[in-house]
Coordinates of N, CA and C and ligand atoms in Angstrom, one line a residue:
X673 N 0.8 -1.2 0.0 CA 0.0 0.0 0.0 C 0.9 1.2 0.0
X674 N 0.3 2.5 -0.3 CA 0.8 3.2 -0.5 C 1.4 4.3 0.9
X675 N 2.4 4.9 1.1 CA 2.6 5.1 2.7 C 1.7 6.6 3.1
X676 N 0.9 7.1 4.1 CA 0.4 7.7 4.1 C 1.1 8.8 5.3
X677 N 2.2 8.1 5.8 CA 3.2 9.4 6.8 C 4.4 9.8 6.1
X678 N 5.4 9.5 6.4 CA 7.0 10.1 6.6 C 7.1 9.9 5.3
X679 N 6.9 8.8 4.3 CA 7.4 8.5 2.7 C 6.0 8.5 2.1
X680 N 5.3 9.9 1.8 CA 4.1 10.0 1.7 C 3.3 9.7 -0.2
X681 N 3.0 8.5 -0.4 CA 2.6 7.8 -1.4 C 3.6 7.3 -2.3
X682 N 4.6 6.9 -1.5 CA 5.7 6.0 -2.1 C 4.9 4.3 -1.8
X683 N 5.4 3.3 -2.7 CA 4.7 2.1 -2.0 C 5.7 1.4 -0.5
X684 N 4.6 1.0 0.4 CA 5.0 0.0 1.6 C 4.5 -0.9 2.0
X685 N 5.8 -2.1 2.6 CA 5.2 -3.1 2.4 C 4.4 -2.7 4.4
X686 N 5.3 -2.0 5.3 CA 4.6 -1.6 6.6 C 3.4 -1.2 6.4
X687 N 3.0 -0.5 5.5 CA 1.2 0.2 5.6 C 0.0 -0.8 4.9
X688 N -0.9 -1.1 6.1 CA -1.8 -1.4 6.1 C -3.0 -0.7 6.1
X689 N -4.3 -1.2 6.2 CA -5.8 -0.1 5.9 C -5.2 0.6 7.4
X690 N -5.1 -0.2 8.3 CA -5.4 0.7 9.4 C -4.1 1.5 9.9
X691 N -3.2 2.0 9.0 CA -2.3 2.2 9.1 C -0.5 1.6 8.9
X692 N 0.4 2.8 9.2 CA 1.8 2.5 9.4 C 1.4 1.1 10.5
X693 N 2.1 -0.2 9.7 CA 2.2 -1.5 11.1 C 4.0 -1.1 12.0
X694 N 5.0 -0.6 11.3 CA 5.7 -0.7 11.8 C 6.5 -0.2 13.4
X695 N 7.1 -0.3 14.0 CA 7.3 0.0 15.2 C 6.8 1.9 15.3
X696 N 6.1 1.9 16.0 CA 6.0 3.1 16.3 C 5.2 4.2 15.4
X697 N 5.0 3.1 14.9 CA 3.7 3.7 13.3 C 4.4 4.6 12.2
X698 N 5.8 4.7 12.3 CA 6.7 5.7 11.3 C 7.4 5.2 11.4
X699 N 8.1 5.1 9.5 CA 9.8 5.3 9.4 C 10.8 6.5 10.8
X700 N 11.6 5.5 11.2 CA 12.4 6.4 12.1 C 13.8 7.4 11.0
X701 N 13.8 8.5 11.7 CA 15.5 9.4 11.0 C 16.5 8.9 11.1
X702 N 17.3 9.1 10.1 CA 18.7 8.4 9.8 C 19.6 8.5 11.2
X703 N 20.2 7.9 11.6 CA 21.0 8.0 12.8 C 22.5 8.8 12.1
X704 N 23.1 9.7 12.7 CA 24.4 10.4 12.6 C 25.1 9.8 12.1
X705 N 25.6 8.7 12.0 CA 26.5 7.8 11.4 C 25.9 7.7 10.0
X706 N 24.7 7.8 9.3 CA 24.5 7.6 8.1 C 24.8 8.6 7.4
X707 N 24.8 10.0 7.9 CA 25.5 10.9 7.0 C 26.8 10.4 6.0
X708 N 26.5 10.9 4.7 CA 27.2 10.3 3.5 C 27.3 9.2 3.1
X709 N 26.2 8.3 3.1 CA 25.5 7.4 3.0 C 24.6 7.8 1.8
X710 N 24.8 6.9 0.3 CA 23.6 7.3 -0.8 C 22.3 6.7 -0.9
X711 N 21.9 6.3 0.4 CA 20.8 6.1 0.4 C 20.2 6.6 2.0
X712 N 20.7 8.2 1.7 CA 19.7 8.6 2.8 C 18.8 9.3 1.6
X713 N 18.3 9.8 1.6 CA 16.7 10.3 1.0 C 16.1 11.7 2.2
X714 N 16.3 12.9 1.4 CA 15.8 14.0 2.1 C 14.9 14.4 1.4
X715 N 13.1 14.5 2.7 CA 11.6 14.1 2.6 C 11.1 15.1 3.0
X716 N 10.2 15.5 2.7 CA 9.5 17.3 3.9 C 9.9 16.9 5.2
X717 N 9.6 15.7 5.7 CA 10.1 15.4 7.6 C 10.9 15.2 8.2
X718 N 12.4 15.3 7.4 CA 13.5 15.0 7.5 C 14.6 14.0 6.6
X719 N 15.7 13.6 6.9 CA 16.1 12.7 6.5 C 15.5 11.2 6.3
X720 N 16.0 10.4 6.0 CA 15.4 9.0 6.4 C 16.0 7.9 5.3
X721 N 16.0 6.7 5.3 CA 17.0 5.5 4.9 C 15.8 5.0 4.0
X722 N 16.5 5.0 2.7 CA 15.6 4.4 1.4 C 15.8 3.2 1.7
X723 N 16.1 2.1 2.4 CA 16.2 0.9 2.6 C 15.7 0.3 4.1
X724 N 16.2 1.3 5.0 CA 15.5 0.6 6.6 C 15.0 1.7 7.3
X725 N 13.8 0.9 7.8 CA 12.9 1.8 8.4 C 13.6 2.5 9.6
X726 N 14.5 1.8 10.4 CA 14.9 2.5 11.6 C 16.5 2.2 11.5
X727 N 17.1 3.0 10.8 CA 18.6 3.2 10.3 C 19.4 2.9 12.1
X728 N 19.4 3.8 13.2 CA 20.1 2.9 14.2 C 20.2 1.8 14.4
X729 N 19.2 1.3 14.3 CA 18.8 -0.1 14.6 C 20.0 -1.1 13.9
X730 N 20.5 -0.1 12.7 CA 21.4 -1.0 11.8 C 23.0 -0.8 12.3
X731 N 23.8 0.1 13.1 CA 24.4 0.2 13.7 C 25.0 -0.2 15.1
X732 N 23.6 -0.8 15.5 CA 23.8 -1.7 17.8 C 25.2 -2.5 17.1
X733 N 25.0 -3.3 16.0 CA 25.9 -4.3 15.9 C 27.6 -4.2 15.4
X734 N 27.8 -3.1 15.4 CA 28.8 -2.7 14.3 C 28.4 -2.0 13.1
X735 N 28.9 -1.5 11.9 CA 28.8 -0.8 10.7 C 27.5 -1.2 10.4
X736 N 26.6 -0.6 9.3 CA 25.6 -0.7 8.6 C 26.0 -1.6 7.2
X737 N 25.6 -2.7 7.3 CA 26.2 -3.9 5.9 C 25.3 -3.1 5.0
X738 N 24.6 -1.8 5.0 CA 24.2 -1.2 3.4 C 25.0 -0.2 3.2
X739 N 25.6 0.3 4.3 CA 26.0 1.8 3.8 C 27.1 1.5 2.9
X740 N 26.8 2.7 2.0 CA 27.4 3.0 0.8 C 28.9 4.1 1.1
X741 N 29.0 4.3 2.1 CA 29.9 5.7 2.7 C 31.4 4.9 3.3
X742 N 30.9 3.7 3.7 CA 32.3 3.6 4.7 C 33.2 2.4 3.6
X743 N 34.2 2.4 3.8 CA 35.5 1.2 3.1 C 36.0 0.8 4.2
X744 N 35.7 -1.0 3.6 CA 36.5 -1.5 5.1 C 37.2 -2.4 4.3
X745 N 38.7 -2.5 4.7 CA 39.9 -3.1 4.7 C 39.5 -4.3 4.8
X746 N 40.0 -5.1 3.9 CA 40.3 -6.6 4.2 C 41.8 -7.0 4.3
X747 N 42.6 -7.1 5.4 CA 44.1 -7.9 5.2 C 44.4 -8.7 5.2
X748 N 44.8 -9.5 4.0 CA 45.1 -10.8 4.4 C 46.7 -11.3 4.6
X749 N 46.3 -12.4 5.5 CA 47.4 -13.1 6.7 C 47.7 -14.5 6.2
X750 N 47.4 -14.6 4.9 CA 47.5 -16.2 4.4 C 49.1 -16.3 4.4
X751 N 50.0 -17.4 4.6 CA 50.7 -17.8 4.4 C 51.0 -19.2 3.0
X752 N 51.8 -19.0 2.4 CA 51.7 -19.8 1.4 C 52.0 -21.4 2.0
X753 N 51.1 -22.4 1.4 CA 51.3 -23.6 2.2 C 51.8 -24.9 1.3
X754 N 52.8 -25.1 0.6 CA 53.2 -26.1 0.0 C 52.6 -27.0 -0.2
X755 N 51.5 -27.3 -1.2 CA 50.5 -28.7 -0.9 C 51.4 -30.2 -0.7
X756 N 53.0 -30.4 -1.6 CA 53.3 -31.3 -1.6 C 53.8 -31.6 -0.2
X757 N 54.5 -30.3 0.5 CA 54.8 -31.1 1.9 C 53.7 -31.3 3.2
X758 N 52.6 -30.3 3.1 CA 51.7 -30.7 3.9 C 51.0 -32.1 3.3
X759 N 51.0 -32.4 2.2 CA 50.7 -34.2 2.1 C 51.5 -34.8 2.9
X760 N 53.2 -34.4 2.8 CA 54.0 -35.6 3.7 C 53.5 -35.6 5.0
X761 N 53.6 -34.1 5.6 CA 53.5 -34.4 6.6 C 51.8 -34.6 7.4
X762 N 51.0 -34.6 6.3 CA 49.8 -35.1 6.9 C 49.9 -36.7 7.0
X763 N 50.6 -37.2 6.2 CA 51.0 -38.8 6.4 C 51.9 -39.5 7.2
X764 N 53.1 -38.2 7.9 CA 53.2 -39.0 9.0 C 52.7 -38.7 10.4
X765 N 51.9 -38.0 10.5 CA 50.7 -37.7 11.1 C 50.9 -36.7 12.1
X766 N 51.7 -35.3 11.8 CA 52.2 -34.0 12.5 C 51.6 -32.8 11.9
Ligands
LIG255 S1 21.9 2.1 4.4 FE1 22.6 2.0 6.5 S2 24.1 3.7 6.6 FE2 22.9 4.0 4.7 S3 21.2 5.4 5.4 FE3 20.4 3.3 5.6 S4 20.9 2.7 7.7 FE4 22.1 4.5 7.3

């Protein structure tokens, strides 16, 4: 249905006849961390997250896995492992 608060006649899947079902009956505002993030979306009522209804919510745990703003490092620590001698020595059982 179509949203009749905060994202006003965009489609949602939260709005029902008798309203916004989701917590608190409204999309919640982007939490400070999502600044420079491309999917915040600025609406007559503020900011707010074209993807999650309550953008903190996506930060309790660590980083936001949507945000578009942050680069995170991967280092890798692999050491090269000789397959021929890890066979020996997987055979004589060390
Ligand atoms: S995707 Fe994550 S970081 Fe970006 S606006 Fe939404 S909640 Fe904030």
């Amino acid at each position: 249905m179509r949203c009749t608060t905060v994202r006003e006649n965009q489609e949602c899947v939260f709005m029902k006849k008798a309203g916004c079902s989701y917590e608190g009956g409204a999309c919640k505002p982007i939490d400070e961390k999502c600044e420079g993030c491309n999917r915040v979306g600025v609406l007559p009522l503020g900011k707010y997250c074209a993807s999650v209804p309550d953008p903190a919510s996506k930060w309790l745990l660590g980083n936001c896995n949507l945000a578009t703003h942050i680069v995170v490092e991967v280092v890798e620590t692999k050491t090269k492992v000789n397959p021929l001698k890890a066979s020996k020595r997987g055979a004589r059982g060390k």
